[in-house]
Coordinates of C-alpha atoms in Angstrom, one line a residue:
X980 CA 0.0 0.0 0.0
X981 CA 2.6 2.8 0.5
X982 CA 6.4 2.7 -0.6
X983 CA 8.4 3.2 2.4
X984 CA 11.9 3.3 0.4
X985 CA 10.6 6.7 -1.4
X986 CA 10.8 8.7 2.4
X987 CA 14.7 7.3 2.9
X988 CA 15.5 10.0 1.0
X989 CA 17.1 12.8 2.9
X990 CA 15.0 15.7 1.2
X991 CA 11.5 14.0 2.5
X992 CA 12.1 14.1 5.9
X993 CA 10.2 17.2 6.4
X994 CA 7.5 16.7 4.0
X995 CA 3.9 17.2 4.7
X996 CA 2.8 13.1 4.9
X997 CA 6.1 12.7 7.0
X998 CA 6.5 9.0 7.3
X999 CA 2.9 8.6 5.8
X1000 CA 2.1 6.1 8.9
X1001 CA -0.8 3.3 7.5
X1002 CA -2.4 1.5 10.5
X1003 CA -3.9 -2.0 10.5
X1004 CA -7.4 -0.2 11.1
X1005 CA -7.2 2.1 7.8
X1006 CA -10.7 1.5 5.9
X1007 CA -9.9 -0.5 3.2
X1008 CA -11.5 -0.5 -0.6
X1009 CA -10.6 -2.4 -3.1
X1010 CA -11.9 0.1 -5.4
X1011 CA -9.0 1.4 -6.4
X1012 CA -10.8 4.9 -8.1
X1013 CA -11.8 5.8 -4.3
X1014 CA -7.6 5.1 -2.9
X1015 CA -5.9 7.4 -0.7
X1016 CA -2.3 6.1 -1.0
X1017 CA -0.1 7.6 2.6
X1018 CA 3.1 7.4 -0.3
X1019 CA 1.3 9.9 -2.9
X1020 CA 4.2 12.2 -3.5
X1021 CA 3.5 15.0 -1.4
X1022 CA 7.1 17.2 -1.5
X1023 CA 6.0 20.2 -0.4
X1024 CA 7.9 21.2 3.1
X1025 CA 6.8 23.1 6.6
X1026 CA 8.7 26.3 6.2
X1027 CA 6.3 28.8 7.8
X1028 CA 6.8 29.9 11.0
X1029 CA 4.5 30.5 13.6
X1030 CA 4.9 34.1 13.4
X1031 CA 3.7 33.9 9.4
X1032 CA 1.3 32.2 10.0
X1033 CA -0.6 34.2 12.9
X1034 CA 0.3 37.7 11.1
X1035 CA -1.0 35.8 7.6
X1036 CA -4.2 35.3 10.2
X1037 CA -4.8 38.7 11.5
X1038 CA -4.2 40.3 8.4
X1039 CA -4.0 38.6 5.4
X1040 CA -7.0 39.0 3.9
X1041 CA -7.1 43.1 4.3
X1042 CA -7.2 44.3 1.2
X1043 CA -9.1 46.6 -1.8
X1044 CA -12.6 45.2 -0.2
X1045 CA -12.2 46.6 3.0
X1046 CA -10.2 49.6 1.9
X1047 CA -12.2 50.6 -1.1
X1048 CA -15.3 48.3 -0.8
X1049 CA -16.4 49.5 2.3
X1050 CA -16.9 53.0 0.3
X1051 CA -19.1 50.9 -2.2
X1052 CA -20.8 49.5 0.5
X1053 CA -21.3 52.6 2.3
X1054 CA -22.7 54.3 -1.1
X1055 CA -25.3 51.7 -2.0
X1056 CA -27.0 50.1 1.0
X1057 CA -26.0 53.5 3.8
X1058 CA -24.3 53.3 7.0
X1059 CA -26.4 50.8 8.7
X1060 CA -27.3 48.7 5.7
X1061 CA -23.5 48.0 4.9
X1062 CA -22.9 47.3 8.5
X1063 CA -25.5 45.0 8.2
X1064 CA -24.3 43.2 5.3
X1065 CA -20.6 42.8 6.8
X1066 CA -21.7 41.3 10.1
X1067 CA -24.2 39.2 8.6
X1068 CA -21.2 37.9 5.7
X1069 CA -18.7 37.8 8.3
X1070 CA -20.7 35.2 10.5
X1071 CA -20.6 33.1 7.8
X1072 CA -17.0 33.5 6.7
X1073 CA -16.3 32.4 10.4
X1074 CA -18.7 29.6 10.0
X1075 CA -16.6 28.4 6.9
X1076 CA -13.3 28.8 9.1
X1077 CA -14.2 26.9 11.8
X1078 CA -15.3 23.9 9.9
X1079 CA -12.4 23.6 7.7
X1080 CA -10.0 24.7 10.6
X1081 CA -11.3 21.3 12.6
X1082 CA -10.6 19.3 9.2
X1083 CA -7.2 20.9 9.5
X1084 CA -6.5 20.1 12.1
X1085 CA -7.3 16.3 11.8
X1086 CA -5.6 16.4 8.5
X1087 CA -3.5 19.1 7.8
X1088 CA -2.5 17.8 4.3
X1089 CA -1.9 19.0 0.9
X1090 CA -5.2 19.5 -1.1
X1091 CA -6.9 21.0 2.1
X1092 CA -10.6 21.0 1.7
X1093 CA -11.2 20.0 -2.3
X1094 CA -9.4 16.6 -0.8
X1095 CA -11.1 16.2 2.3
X1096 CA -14.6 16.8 -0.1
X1097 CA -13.1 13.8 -2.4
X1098 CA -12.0 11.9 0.8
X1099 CA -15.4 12.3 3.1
X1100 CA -17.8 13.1 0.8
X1101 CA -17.8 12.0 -2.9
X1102 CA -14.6 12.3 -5.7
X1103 CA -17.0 14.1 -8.1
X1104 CA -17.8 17.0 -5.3
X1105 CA -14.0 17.2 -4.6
X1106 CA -13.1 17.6 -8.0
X1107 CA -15.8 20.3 -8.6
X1108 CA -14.8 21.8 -5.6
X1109 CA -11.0 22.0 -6.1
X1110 CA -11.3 22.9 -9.7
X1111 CA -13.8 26.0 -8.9
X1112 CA -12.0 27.1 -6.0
X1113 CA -8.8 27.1 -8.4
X1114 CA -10.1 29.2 -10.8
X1115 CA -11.8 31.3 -8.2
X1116 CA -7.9 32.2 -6.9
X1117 CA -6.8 32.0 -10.1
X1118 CA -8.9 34.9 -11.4
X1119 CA -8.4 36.7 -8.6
X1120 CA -4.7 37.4 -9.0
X1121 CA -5.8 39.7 -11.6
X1122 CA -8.4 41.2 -9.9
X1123 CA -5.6 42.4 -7.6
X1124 CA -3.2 43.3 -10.0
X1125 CA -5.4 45.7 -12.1
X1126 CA -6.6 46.9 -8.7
X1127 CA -2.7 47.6 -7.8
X1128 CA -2.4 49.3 -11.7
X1129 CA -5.2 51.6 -10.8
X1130 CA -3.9 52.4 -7.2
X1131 CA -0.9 54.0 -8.7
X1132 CA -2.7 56.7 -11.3
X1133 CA -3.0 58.0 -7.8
X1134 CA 0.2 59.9 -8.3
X1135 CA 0.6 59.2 -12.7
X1136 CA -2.6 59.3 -14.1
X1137 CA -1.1 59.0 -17.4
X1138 CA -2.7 55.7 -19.0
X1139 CA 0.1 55.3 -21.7
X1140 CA 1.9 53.8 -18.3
X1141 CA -0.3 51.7 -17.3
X1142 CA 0.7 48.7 -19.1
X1143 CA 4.1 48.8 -18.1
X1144 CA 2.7 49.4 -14.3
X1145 CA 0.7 46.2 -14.8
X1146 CA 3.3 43.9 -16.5
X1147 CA 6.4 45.0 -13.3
X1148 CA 3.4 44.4 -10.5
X1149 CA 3.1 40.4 -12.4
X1150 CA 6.6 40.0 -12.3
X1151 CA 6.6 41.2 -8.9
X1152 CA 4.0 38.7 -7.7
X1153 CA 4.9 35.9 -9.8
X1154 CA 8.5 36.2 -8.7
X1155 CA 7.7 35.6 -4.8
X1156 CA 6.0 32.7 -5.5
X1157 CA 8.8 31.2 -7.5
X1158 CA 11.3 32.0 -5.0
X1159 CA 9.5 29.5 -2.9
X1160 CA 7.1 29.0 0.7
X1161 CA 10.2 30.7 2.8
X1162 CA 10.0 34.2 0.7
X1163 CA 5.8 34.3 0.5
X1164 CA 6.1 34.2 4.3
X1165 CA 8.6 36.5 4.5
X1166 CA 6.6 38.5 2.1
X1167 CA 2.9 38.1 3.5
X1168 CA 4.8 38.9 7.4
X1169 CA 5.9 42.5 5.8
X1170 CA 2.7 43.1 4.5
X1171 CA 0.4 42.1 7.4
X1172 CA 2.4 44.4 9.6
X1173 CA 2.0 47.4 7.2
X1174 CA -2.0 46.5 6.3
X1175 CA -2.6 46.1 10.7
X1176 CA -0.7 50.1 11.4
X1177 CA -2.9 51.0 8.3
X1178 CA -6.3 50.2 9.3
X1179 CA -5.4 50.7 12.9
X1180 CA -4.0 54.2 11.5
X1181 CA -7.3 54.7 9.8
X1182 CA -10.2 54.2 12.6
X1183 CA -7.9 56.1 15.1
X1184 CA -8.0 58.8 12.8
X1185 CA -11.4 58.3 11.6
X1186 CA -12.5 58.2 15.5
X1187 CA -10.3 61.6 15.9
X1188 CA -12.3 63.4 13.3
X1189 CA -15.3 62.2 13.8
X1190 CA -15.2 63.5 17.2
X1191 CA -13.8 66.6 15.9
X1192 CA -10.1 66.4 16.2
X1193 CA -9.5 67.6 12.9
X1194 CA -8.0 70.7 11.7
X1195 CA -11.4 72.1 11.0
X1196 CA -12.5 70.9 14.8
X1197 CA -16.0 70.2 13.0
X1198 CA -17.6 66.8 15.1
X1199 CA -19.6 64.8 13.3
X1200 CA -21.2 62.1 16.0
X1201 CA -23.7 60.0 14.4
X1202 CA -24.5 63.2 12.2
X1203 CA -24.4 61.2 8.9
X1204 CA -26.8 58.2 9.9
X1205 CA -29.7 61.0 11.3
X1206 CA -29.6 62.8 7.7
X1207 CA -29.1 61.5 5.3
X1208 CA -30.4 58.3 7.4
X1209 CA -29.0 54.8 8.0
X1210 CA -30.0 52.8 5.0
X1211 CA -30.2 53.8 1.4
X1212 CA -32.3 52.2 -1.7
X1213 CA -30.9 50.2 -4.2
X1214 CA -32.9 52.6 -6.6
X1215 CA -34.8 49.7 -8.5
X1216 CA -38.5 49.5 -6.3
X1217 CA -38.4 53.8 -5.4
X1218 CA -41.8 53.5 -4.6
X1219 CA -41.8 51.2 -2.3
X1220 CA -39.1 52.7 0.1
X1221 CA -38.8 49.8 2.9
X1222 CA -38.4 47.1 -0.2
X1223 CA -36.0 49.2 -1.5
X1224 CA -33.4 49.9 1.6
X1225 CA -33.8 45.9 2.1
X1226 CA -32.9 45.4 -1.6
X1227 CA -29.7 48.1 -0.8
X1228 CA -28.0 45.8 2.0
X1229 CA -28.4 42.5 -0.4
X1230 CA -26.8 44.5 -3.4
X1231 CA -24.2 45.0 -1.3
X1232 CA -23.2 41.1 -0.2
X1233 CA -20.7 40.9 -2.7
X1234 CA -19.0 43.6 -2.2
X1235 CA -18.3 42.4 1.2
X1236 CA -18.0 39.1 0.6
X1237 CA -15.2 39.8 -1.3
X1238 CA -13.7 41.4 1.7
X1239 CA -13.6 38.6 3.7
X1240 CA -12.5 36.2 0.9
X1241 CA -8.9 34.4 1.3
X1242 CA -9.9 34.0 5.3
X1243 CA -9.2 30.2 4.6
X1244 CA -5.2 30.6 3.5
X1245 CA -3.8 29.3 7.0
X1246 CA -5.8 26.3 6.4
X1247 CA -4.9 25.8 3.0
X1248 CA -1.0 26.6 4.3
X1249 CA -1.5 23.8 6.6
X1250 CA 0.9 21.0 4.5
X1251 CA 3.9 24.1 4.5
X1252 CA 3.3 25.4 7.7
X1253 CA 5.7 24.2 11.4
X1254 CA 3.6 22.8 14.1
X1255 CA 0.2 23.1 12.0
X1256 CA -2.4 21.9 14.0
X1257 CA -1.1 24.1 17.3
X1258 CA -0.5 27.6 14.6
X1259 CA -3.6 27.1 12.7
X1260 CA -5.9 26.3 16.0
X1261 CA -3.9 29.9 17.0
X1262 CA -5.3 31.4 14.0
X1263 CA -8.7 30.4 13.8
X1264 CA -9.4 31.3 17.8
X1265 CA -8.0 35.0 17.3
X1266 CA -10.5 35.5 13.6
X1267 CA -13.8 35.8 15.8
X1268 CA -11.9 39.2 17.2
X1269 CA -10.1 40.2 13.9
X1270 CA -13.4 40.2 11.9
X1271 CA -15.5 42.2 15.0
X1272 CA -12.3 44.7 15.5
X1273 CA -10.8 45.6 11.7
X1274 CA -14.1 44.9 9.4
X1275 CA -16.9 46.2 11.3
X1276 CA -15.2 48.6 13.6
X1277 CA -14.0 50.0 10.4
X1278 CA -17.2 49.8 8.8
X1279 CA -18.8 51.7 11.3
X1280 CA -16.3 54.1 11.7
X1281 CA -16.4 54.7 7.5
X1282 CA -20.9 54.8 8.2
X1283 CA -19.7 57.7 10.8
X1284 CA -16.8 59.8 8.5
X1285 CA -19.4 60.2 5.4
X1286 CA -22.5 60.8 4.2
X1287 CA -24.2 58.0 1.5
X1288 CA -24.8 60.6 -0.5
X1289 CA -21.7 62.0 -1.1
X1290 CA -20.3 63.1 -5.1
X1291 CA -17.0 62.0 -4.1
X1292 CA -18.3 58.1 -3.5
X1293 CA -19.8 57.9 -6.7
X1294 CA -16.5 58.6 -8.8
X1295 CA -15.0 55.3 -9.5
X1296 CA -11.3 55.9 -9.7
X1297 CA -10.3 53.1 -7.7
X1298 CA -7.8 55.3 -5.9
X1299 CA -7.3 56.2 -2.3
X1300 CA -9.4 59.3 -4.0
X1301 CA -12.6 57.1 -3.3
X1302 CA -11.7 56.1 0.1
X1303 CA -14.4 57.5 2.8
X1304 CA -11.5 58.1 4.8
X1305 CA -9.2 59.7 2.5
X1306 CA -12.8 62.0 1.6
X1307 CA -13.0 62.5 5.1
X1308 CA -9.4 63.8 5.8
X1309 CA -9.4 66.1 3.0
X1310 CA -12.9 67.7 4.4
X1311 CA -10.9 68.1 7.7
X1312 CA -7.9 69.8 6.2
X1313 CA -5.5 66.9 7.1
X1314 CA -3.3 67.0 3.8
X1315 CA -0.7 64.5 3.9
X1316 CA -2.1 61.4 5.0
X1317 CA -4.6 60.6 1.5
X1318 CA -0.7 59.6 -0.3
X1319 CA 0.2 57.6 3.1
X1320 CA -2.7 55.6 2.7
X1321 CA -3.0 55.0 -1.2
X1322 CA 0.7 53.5 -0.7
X1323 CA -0.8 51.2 2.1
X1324 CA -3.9 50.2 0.4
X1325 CA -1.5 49.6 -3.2
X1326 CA 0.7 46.8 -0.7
X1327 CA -2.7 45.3 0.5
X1328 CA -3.9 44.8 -3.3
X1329 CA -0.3 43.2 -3.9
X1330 CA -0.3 41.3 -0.8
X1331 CA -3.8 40.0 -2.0
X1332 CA -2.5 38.9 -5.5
X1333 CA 0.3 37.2 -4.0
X1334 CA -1.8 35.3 -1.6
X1335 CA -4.3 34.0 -4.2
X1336 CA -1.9 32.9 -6.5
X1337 CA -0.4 31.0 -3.4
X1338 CA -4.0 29.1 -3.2
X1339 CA -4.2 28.7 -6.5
X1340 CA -1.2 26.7 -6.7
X1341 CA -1.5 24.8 -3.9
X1342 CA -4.7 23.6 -4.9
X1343 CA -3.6 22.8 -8.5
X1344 CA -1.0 20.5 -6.8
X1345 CA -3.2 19.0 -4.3
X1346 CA -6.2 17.8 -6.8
X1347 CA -2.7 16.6 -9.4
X1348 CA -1.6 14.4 -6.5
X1349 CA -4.9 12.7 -6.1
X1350 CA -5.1 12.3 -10.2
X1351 CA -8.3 15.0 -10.5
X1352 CA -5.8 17.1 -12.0
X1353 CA -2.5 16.2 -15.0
X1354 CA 0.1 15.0 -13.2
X1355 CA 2.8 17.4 -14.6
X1356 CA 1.3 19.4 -11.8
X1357 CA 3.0 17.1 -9.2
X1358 CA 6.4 18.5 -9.8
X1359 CA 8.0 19.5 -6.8
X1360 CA 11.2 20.8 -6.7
X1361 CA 14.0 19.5 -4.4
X1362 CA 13.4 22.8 -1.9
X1363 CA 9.5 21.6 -1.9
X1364 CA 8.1 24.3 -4.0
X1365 CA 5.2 22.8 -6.4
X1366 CA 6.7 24.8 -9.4
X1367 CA 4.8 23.3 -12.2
X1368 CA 1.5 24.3 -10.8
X1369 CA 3.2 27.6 -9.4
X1370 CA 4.2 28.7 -13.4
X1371 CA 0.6 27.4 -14.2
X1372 CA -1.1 29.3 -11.6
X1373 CA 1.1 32.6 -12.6
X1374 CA -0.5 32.5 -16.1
X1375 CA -3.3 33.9 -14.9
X1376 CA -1.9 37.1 -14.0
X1377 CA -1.6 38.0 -17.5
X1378 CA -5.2 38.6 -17.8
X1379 CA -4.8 41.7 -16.1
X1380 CA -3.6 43.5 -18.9
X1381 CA -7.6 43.0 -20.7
X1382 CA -7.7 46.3 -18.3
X1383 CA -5.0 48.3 -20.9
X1384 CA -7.3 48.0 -23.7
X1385 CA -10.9 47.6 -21.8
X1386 CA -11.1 50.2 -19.4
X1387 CA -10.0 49.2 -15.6
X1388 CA -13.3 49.8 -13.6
X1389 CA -15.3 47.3 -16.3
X1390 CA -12.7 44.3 -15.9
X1391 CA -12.2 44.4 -12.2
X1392 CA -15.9 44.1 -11.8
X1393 CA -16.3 41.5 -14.1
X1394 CA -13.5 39.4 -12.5
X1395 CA -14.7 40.7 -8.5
X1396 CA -18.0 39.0 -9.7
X1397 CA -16.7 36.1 -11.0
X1398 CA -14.5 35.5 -8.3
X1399 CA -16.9 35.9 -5.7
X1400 CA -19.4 33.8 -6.4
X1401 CA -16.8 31.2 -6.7
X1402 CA -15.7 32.1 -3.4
X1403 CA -18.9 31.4 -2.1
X1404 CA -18.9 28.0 -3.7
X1405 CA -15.6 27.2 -1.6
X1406 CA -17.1 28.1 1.3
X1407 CA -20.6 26.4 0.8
X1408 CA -18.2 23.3 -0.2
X1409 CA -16.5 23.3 3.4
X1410 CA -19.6 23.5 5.6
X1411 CA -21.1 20.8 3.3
X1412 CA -17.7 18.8 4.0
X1413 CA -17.3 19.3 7.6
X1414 CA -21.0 17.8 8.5
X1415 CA -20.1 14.5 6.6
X1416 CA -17.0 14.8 8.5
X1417 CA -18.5 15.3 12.0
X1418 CA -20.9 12.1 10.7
X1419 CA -18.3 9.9 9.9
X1420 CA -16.3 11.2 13.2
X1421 CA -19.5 10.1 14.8
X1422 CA -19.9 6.8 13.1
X1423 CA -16.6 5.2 13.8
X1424 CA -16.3 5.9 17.6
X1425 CA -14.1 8.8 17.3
X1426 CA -13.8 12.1 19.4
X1427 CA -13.5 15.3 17.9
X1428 CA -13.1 16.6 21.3
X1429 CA -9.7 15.6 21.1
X1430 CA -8.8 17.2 18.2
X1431 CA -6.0 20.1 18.8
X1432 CA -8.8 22.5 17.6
X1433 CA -12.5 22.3 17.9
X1434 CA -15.5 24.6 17.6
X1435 CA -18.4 23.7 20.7
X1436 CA -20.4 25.4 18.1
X1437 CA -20.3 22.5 15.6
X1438 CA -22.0 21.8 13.5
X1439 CA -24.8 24.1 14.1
X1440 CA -22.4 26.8 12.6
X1441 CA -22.2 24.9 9.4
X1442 CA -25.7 24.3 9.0
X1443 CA -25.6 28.1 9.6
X1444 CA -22.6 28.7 6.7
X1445 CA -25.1 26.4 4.3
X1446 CA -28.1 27.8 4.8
X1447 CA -27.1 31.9 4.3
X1448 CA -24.5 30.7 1.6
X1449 CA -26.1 29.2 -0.5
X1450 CA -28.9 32.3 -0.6
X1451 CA -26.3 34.6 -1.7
X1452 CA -25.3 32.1 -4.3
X1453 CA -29.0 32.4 -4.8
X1454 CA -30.0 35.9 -4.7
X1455 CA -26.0 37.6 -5.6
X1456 CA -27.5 38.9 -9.3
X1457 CA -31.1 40.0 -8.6
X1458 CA -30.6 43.4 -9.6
X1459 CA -30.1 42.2 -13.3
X1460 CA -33.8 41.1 -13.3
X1461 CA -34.8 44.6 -13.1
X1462 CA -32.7 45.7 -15.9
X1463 CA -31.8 42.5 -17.7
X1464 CA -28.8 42.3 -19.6
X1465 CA -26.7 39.3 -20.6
X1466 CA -23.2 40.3 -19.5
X1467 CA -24.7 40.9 -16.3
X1468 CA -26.5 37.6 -15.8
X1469 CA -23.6 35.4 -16.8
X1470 CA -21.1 37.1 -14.4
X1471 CA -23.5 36.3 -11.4
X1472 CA -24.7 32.9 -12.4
X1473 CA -22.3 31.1 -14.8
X1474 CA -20.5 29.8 -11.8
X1475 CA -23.9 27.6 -11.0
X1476 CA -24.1 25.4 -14.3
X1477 CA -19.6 24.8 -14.3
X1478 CA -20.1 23.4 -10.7
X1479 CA -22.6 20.9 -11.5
X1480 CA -21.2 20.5 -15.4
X1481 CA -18.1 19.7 -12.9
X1482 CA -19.3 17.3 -10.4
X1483 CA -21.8 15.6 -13.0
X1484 CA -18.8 15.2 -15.5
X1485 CA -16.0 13.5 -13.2
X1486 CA -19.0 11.4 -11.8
X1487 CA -20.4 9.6 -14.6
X1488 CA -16.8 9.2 -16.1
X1489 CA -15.4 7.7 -12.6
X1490 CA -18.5 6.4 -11.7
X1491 CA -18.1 7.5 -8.0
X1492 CA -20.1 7.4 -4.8
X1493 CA -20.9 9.4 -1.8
X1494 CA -19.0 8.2 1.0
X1495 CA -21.2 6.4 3.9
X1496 CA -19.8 7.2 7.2
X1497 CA -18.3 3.7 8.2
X1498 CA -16.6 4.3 4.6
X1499 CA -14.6 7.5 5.4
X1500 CA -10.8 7.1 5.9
X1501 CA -9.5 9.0 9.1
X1502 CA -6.1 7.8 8.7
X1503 CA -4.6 6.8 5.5
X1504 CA -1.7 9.4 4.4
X1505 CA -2.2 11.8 7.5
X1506 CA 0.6 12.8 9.9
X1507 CA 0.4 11.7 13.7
X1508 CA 0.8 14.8 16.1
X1509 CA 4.1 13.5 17.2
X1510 CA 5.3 14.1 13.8
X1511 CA 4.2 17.3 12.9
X1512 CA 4.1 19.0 15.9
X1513 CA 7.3 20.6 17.4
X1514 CA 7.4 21.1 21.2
X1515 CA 6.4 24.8 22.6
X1516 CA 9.2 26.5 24.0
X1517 CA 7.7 29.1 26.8
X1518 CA 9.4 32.3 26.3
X1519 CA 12.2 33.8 28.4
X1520 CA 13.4 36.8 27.4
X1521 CA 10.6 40.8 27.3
X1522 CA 11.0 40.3 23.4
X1523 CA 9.9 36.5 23.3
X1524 CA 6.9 37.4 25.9
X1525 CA 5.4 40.4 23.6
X1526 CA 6.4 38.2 20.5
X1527 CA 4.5 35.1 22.1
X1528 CA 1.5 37.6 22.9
X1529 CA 1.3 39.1 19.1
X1530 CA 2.4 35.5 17.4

């Protein structure tokens, strides 16, 4: 069943299966087309540190949504109506979390949650899975690229430029990935740090004006949410004015959806990542109080800074220039800090585009190793980076450059869509996962309890994640039914049909089956704690204590 001689070699000693361990009490199938083999040629290595990993936590996923989004947001549904809408997506972003952060921790393998849909669910919904949520992250890389390009005509607005703007931020990206797992933590570390002093920079400040601290020593208070009011229409039903507000905060779900998108990272990370199960469990515990302090605290504050009504929100530069905050500190006479922050929000688009094409590649690999995808994705070089999925993956990219010849604003909405909805199917696909999981757990006698991380909320948070998921999946493109038009309707719905074309496809050509629960293999090619997890030293010195606090 496995081939011990292929982990004498030297380089394998700290790859992600380890010693690929088989015990006599594996489920056994002598179906060959539903085989987890503990020897399938996992390479990759566990280079990130702790520290990565929890800064990759607390900020990795702040980015053009929250920065520029919540502006959007603000705009369309008003103060209370976006705030609505970004509590509401956020509980279900942490519902997602949790469930694949328990399957992390039992597994923390390469594939991450397409493989534990093939393993404890059916083939076909891990293949659909892991292809959609490839192509979700692998149009998103140049979602983040154009939105990087159109940060900088913040100080060059000359378009001729652009091109050459967009072609060094793909090398840029590409580059870090190629250089390996060591440099995108490195990377992603840098980042984090700059994206938490900006947004902890921004609600300071925005809390400083708001209460009048400005230059002009004007206080605002709740000023904005009296008049022009706390919710705004979506314009389509203006006379009926109630429909209309709750049509505003469900236009607006996208929007911050794609805020909260790439929360999942640390588990997909897992197979590269020191200690996982200990780091990731770190993670996960700390989201509850990322999401509540940067994303709504920041949403409120924006609600407070602005009116809904404001010209300036309605110019789509996809600059700083459209920032509430940056509108806010230019009505209060503060001059300097609108360049501070368009430099800030230009690394969190980077750091974005660098993180999805991480996912993307990981995923590519992970569905290659288990045969859903062609094998010349396997290649691992000898350092444990996947690089044939990696130069794959960085293709992608390229189609930023559409936004040259297109017009930026039109692309990157196109592809926010697009990527979105997609995003929602990953998520839908790891709530669905982690409840035949926490069946199967059930089934065969074992205790999740035990498990180095575990939600008490289980699984009533993923029947929570399922239910509200899969009505924005639903409901993401009803504004096109008021003003039909085709371009419109594909963008929010074409991810619906490839799913099940997907899932239908790989399972009448393998024939596959959903797993029962006494079927589900809890052991076959996954790592004992004892070999993946490194002992905790307690810290010592001032620097190690603060470090241990923050880490």
């Amino acid at each position: 069943m496995s081939h011990p001689k292929e982990y004498d070699d030297k380089a394998d000693q700290t790859s992600s299966v380890e010693k690929g361990v088989v015990h006599d009490y594996v489920v056994r199938d002598s179906d060959n087309r539903y085989h987890f083999d503990a020897a399938d040629l996992d390479r990759v290595q566990r280079k990130l540190k702790q520290r990565h990993v929890q800064m990759i936590a607390i900020a990795g996923t702040l980015g053009t949504g929250l920065f520029l989004g919540s502006g959007h947001s603000l705009q369309a549904a008003g103060p209370l109506g976006a705030l609505i809408a970004y509590a509401l997506v956020g509980t279900t972003a942490y519902a997602s979390l949790c469930s694949i952060g328990e399957m992390t921790s039992h597994a923390p393998i390469s594939g991450t949650f397409p493989h534990f849909a093939a393993r404890w669910v059916d083939p076909a919904f891990g293949f659909a899975t892991g292809w959609n949520y490839f192509y979700t992250n692998a149009i998103s890389v140049p979602v983040e690229v154009t939105a990087a390009g159109i940060l900088l005509t913040f100080w060059d607005d000359d378009t001729n430029h652009q091109a050459a703007y967009t072609a060094a931020i793909c090398v840029l990206v590409c580059a870090i990935n190629i250089f390996g797992v060591r440099w995108f933590g490195e990377s992603e570390f840098v980042f984090s740090i700059i994206k938490l002093l900006l947004i902890t920079v921004l609600i300071i400040t925005g809390l400083v004006i708001d209460l009048g601290g400005g230059p002009n020593h004007t206080r605002l208070g709740f000023t904005y949410w009296k008049n022009p009011g706390p919710l705004n229409g979506a314009g389509l039903e203006p006379k009926h004015p109630s429909l209309d507000k709750f049509l505003g905060i469900l236009s607006v779900i996208v929007q911050a959806a794609f805020s909260f998108q790439g929360m999942e990272l640390v588990a997909i990370a897992a197979s590269e990542t020191e200690s996982p199960r200990r780091n990731i469990a770190k993670a996960i515990r700390r989201v509850f109080w990322r999401i509540l302090l940067f994303y709504m605290l920041g949403v409120l504050i924006t609600g407070m800074l602005v009116p809904f009504n404001d010209p300036d929100l309605l110019q789509a530069s996809g600059t700083a220039a459209e920032s509430p905050y940056v509108i806010a500190m230019t009505r209060a006479g503060i001059k300097v800090l609108p360049h501070i922050i368009n430099a800030g929000i230009f690394t969190s688009a980077f750091s974005a585009g660098n993180s999805f094409l991480f996912c993307a590649s990981r995923v590519l690999y992970g569905l290659a190793l288990r045969g859903q995808a062609p094998k010349i994705f396997t290649y691992c070089t000898k350092n444990g980076l996947p690089l044939a999925a990696v130069l794959a993956s960085s293709c992608f990219s390229l189609l930023a450059f559409m936004n040259v010849a297109s017009g930026a604003e039109t692309v990157f909405n196109w592809f926010v869509n697009l990527s979105t909805i997609g995003g929602f199917f990953g998520w839908l696909a790891m709530n669905v996962t982690y409840l035949f999981f926490y069946r199967g757990f059930r089934a065969q006698g074992l205790d999740r309890t035990k498990l180095v991380y575990h939600s008490k909320l289980q699984p009533y948070l993923a029947y929570w994640g399922i239910f509200w998921i899969s009505l924005f999946i639903l409901i993401n493109g009803f504004a096109v039914f008021w003003d039909f038009n085709a371009s419109g309707f594909l963008t929010a719905y074409i991810n619906i049909p490839l799913f099940f074309a997907l899932y239908i496809g790989w399972k009448l050509v393998k024939r596959t089956k959903v797993w029962k629960p006494h079927e589900m293999d809890f052991v076959t090619g996954i790592p004992t704690i004892e070999e993946t997890e490194i002992p905790e030293e307690p810290p010592r010195t001032l620097g190690e204590k603060i470090a241990a606090v923050l880490f």
